[in-house]
Coordinates of C-alpha atoms and ligand atoms in Angstrom, one line a residue:
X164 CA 0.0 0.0 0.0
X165 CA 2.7 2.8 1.1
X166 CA 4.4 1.6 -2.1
X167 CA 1.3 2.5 -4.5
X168 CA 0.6 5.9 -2.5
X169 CA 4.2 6.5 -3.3
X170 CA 3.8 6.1 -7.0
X171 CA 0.5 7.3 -7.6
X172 CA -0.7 10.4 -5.2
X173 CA 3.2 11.6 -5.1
X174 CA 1.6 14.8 -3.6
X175 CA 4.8 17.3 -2.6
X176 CA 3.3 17.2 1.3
X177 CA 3.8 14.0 1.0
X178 CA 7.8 13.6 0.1
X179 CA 7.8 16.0 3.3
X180 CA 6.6 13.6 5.4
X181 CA 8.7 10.4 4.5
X182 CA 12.7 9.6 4.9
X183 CA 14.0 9.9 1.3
X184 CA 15.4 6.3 1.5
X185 CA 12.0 5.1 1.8
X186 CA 11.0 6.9 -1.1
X187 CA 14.0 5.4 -3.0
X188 CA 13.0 2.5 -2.2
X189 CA 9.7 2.7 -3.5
X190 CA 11.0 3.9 -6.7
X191 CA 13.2 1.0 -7.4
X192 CA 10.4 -1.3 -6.3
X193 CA 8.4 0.4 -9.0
X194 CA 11.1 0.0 -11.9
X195 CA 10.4 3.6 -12.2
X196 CA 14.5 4.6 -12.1
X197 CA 15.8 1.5 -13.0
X198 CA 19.1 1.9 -11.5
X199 CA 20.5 3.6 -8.5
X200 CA 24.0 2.7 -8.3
X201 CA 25.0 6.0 -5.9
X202 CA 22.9 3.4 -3.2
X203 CA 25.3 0.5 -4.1
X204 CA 28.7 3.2 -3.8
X205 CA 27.2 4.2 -0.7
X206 CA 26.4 7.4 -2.2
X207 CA 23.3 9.5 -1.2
X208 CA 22.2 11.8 -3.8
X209 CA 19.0 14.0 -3.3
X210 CA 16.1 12.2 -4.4
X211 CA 14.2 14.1 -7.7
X212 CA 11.5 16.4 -7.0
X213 CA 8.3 14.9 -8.4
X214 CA 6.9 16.2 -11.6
X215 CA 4.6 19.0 -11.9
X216 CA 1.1 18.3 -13.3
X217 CA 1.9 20.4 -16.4
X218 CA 5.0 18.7 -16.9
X219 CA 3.8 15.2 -16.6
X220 CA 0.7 16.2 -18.8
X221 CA 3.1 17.5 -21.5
X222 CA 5.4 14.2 -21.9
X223 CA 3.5 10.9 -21.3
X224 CA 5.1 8.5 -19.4
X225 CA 4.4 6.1 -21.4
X226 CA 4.0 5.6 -25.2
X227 CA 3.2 3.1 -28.3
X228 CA 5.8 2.7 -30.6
X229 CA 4.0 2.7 -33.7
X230 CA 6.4 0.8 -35.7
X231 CA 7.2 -1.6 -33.2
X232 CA 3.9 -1.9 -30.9
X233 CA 6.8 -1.8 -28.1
X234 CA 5.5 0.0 -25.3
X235 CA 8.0 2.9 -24.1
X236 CA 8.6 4.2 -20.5
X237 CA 9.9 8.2 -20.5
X238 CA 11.3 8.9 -17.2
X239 CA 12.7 12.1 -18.4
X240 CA 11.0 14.5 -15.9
X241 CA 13.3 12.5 -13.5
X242 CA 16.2 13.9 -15.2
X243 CA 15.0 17.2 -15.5
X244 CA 14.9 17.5 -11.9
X245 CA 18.1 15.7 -11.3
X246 CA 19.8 18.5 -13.5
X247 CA 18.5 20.8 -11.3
X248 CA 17.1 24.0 -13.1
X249 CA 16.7 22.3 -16.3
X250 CA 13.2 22.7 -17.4
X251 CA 11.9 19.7 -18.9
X252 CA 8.4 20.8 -19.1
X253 CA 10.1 23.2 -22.4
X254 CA 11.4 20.1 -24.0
X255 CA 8.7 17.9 -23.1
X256 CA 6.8 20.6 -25.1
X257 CA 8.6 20.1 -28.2
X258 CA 7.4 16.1 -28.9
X259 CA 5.3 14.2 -27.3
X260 CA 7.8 11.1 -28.2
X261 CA 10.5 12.2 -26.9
X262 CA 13.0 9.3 -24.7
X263 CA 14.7 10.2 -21.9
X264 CA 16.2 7.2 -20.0
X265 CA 18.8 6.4 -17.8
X266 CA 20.3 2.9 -19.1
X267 CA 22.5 0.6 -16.5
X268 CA 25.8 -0.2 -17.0
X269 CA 26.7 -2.8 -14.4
X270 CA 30.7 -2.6 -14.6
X271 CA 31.2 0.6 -15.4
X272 CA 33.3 -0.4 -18.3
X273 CA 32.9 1.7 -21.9
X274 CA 29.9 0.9 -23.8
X275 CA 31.7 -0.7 -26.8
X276 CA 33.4 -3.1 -24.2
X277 CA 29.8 -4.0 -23.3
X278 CA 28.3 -7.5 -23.7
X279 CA 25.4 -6.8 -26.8
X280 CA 22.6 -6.7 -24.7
X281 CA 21.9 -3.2 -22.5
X282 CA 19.0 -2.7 -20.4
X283 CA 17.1 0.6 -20.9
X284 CA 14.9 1.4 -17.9
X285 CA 15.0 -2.0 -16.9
X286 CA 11.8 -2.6 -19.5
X287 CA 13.8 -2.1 -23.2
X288 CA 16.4 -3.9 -23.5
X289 CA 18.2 -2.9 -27.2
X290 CA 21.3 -4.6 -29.0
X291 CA 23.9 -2.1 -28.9
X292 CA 25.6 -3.2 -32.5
X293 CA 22.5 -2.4 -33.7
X294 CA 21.6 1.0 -32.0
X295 CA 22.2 4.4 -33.9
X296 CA 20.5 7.8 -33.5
X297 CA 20.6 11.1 -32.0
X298 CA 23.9 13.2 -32.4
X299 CA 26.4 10.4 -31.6
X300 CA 30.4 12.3 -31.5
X301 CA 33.1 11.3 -33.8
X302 CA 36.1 12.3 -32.1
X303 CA 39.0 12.1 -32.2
X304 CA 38.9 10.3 -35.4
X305 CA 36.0 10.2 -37.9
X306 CA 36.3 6.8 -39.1
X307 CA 38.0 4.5 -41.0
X308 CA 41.4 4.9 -39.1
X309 CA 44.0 4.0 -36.9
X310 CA 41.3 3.4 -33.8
X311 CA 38.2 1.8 -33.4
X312 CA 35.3 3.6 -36.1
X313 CA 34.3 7.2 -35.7
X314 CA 36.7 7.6 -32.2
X315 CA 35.7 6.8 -28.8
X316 CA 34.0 9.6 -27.5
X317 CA 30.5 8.3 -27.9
X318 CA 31.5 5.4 -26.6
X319 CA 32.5 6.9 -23.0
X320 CA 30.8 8.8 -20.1
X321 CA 30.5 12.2 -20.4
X322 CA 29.4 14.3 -17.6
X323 CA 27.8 17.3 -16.8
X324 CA 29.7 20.8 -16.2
X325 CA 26.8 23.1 -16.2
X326 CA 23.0 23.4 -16.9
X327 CA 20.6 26.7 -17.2
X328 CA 18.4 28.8 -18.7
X329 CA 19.7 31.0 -21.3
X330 CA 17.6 33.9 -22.1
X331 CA 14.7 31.2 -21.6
X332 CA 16.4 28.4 -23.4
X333 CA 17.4 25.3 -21.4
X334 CA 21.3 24.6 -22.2
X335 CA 23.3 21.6 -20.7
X336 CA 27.3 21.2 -21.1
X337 CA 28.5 18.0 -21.2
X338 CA 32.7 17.6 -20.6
X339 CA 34.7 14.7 -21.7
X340 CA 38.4 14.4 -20.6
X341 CA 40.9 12.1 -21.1
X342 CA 41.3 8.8 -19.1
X343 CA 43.1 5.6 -19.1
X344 CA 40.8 4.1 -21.9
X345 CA 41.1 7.1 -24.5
X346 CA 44.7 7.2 -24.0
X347 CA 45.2 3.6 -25.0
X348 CA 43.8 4.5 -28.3
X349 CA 45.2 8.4 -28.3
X350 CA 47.7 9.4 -25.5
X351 CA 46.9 12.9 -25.4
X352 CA 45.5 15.1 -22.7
X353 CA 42.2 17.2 -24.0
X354 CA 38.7 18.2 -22.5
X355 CA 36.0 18.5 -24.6
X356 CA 33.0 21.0 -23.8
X357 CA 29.9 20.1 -25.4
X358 CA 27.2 22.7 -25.1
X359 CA 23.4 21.5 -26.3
X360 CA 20.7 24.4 -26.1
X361 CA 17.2 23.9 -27.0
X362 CA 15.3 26.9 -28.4
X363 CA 11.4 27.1 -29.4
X364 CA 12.1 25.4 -32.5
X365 CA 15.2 24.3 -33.3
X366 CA 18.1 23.0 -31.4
X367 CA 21.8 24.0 -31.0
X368 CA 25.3 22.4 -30.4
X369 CA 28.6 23.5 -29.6
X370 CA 31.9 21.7 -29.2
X371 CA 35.1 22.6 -28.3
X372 CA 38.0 20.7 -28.4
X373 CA 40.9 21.7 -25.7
X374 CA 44.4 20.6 -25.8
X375 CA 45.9 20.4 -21.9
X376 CA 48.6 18.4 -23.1
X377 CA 52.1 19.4 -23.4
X378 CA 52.5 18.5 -26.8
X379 CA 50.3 19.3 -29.9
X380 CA 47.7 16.8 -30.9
X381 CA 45.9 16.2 -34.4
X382 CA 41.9 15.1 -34.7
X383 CA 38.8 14.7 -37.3
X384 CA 35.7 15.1 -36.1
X385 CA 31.7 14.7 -37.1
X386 CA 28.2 15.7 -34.8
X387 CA 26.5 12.4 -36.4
X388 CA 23.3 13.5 -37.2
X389 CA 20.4 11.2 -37.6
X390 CA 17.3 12.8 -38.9
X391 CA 13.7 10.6 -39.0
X392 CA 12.6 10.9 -42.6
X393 CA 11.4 9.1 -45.5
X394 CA 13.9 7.9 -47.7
X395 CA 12.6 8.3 -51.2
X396 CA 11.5 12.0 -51.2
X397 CA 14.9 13.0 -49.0
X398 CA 17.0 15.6 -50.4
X399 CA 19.7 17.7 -49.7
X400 CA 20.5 21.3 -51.1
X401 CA 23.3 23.3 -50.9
X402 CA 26.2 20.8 -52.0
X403 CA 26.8 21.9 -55.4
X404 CA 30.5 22.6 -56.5
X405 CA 31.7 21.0 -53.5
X406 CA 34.5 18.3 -53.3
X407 CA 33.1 15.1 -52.9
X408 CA 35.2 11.9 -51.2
X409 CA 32.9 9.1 -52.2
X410 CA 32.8 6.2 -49.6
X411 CA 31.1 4.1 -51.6
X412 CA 33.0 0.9 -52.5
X413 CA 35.7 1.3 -50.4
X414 CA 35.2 3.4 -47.2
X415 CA 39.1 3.2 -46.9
X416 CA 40.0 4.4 -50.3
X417 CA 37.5 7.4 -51.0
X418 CA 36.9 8.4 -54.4
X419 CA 37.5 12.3 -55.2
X420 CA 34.9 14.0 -57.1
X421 CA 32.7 16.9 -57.4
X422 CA 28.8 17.2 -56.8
X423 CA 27.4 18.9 -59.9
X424 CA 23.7 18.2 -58.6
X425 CA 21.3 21.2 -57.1
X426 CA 19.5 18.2 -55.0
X427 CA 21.5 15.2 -53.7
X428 CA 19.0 13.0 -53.7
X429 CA 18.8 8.9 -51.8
X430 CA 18.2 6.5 -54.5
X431 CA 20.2 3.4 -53.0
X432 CA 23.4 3.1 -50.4
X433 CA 24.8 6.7 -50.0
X434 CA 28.1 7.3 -48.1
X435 CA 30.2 10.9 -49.2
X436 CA 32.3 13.1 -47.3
X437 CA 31.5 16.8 -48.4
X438 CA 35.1 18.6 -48.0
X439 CA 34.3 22.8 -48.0
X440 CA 31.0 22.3 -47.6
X441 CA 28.4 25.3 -47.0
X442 CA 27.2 26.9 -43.3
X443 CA 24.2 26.4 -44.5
X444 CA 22.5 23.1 -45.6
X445 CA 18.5 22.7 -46.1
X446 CA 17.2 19.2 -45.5
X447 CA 13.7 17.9 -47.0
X448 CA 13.3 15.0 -44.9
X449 CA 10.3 13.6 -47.2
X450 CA 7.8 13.7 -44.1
X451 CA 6.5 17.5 -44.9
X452 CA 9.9 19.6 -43.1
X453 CA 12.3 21.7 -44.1
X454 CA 15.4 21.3 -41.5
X455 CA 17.8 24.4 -42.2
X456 CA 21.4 22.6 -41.0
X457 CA 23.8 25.8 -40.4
X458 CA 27.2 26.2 -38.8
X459 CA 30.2 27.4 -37.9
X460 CA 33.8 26.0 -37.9
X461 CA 32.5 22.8 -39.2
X462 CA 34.6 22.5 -42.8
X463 CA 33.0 19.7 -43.9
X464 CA 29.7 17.6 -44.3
X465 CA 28.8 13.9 -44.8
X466 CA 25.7 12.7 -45.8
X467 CA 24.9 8.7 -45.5
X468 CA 22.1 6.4 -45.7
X469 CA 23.2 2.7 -45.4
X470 CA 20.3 1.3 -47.7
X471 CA 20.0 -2.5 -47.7
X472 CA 22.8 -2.8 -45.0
X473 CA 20.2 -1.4 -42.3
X474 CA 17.3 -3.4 -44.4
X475 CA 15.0 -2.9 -41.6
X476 CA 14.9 1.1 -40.9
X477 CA 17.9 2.6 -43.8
X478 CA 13.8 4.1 -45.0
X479 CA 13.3 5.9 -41.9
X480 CA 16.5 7.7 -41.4
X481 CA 18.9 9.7 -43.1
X482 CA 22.5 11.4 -41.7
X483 CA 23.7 15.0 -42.9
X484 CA 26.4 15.3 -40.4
X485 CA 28.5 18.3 -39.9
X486 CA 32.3 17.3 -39.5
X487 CA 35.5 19.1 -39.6
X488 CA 38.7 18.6 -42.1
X489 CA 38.2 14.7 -43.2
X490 CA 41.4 15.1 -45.4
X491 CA 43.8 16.5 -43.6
X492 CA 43.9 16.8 -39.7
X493 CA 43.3 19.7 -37.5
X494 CA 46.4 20.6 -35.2
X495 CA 45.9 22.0 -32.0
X496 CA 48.7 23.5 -29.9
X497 CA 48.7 23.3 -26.3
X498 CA 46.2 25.3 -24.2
X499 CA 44.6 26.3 -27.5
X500 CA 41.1 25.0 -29.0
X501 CA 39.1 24.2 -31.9
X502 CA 35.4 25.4 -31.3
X503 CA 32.4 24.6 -33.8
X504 CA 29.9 27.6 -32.2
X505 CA 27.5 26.5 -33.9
X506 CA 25.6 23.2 -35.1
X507 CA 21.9 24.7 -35.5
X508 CA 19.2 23.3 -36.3
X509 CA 16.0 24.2 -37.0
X510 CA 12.8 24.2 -39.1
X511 CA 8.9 25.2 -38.0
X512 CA 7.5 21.8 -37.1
X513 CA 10.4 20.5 -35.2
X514 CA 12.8 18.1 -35.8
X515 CA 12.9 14.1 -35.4
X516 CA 16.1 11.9 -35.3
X517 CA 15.3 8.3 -35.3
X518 CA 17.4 5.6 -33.6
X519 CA 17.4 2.5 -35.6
X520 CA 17.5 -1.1 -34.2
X521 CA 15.5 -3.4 -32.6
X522 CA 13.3 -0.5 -31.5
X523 CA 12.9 2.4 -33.5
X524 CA 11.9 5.5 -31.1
X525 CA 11.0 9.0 -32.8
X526 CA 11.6 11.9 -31.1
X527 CA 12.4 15.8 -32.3
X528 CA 15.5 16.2 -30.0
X529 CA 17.2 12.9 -29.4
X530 CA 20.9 13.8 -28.3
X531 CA 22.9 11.2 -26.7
X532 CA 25.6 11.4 -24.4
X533 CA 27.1 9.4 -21.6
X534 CA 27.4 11.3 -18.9
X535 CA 28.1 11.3 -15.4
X536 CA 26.0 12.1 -12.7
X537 CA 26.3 11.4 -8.9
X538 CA 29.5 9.5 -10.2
X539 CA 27.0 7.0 -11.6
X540 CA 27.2 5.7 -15.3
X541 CA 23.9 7.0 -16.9
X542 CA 22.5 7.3 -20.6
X543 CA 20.8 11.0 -21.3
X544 CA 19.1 11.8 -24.0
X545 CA 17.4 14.9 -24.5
Ligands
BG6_726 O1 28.0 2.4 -37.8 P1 28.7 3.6 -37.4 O2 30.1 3.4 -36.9 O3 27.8 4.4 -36.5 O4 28.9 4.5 -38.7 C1 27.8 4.7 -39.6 C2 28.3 5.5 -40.8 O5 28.7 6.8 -40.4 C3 29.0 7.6 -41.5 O6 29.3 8.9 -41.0 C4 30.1 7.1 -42.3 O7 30.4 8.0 -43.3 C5 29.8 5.7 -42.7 O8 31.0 5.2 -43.4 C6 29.5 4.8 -41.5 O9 29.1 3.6 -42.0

């Protein structure tokens, strides 16, 4: 009984009146958090104000997949309070689909090192092999190279630095800094800032690259885009009389080219690096939007749609990624930076990203990141 009056009438006076561990208990009872390891380090971390009515009626906890029939738990007003004055009644507001989770990672260890199999909210559970979407970071190598694919920065924990309200829009910055694992693939010391606001309609990025090493270091780099759409009325403009570095046969040895078309358009596989591209890049995703993709620092643009190797969602999806110098790499002296400003997106209706695998969840903002919070391993996604 105290359990259910826990989860259901969570009324404030309530939280008030009973020790927090209780409550923590209740929640883990309930699945609703999934994970708590900062209980297991012998942590205690203040227990997330419940959500406000107007929050919870503007993001469902729970929703249909359409594709899928799967039924998806959102726990994101748990985060919004967890990141303090983050409002997550503003980016509730922007989708009605949008999936917030925390995600456990029993050993701690990076998610590439992972068995296949991750758990979600303790309800999903998704194959990680299988699994793209949201704004993934290539760094410091946007793949093929010398280390694993596309780096391992969205492979790691990132935590957070900072979260507020910017002239009304909700920013987070996420850090990343170097560590025994990154430096067995790239023995340099860096920090990397990664600043994600959310406006009314449209979302932007930032990252900055910092070199605290004593020596200079070299990188490529990509924001990984994935954008929902429907494949066969996709098209990009923008790209004509840029160099192209055609992927496709060999990733490894890119053809060099030139794009002489107005519209880039998705007829089958599509994988080409855009050296010089544009700031500014306009997306028809097929499904009725215009997505204005503009920049600044970021040299270059890939766009790729793996066709028949993702036979099950390549329809659904399509990457316009912004990255920076894919043929020759960006040195960066000690104490100095790289900084993108800008990766902003927007268009009137909002935007989707799709991830792709066994479940295919649609959502306008969908920006992953590992970070750290309460020195716990956690998956957020805006
Ligand atoms: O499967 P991954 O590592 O996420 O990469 C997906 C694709 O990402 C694109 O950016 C690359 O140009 C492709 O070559 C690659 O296949």
């Amino acid at each position: 009984f105290p359990v259910l009056v826990c989860i259901r009438f969570p009324a404030p006076f309530l939280q008030g009146l009973i020790p927090w561990w209780f409550l923590w208990f209740c929640r883990v009872r309930a699945g609703d958090s999934g994970w708590l390891p900062w209980r297991a380090r012998g942590r205690r971390c203040t227990l997330p104000a419940w959500p406000s009515p107007r929050a919870t009626a503007a993001c469902p906890r729970s929703a249909s997949n359409p594709r899928t029939g799967v039924r998806l738990r959102f726990i994101c007003l748990e985060h919004a309070s967890r990141l303090g004055r983050f409002p997550m009644e503003r980016i509730c507001s922007l989708s009605d689909q949008m999936l917030c989770s925390t995600a456990r990672n029993p050993s701690g260890r990076p998610r590439d090192k992972l068995d296949k199999s991750y758990e979600f909210n303790s309800h999903l559970t998704i194959s990680f092999s299988e699994t793209s979407g949201g704004i993934p970071h290539c760094f410091p190598q946007f793949g093929p190279g010398p280390m694993q694919q596309h780096g391992f920065a969205r492979n790691v924990n990132w935590s957070i630095t900072d979260s507020e309200v910017t002239e009304g829009d909700p920013t987070v910055t996420l850090e990343l800094k170097d560590d025994s694992y990154s430096r067995s693939m790239w023995d340099f010391s860096f920090q990397a800032l990664y600043k994600v606001v959310l406006h009314s309609t449209s979302l932007s990025t930032t990252l900055k690259i910092i070199n605290t090493d004593d020596k200079p270091f070299s990188f490529t780099s990509a924001l990984h885009t994935y954008f929902s759409a429907s494949i066969a009325g996709v098209s990009v403009k923008g790209l004509k009389g840029s160099k192209t570095l055609n992927k496709d046969p060999d990733p490894k040895n890119p053809l060099e080219g030139k794009e002489e078309r107005d519209e880039v358009t998705f007829p089958g596989f599509v994988d080409c690096v855009y050296l010089g591209a544009p700031s500014e890049l306009t997306l028809d995703n097929g499904l009725g939007d215009k997505i204005v993709i503009s920049n600044t620092n970021w040299s270059d643009a890939v766009l790729w749609n793996p066709h028949l190797q993702m036979e099950a969602c390549y329809k659904d999806f399509v990457c316009v990624e912004n990255a920076k110098r894919l043929k020759q790499y960006n040195w960066v002296q000690k104490n100095l930076g790289w900084q993108s400003r800008k990766l902003n997106l927007s268009e009137a209706n909002g935007l989707r990203t799709v991830q792709c695998g066994e479940y295919v969840v649609k959502g306008p903002f969908y920006v992953s990141a590992n970070v750290n919070m309460c020195h716990s391993p956690m998956y957020f996604n805006l």
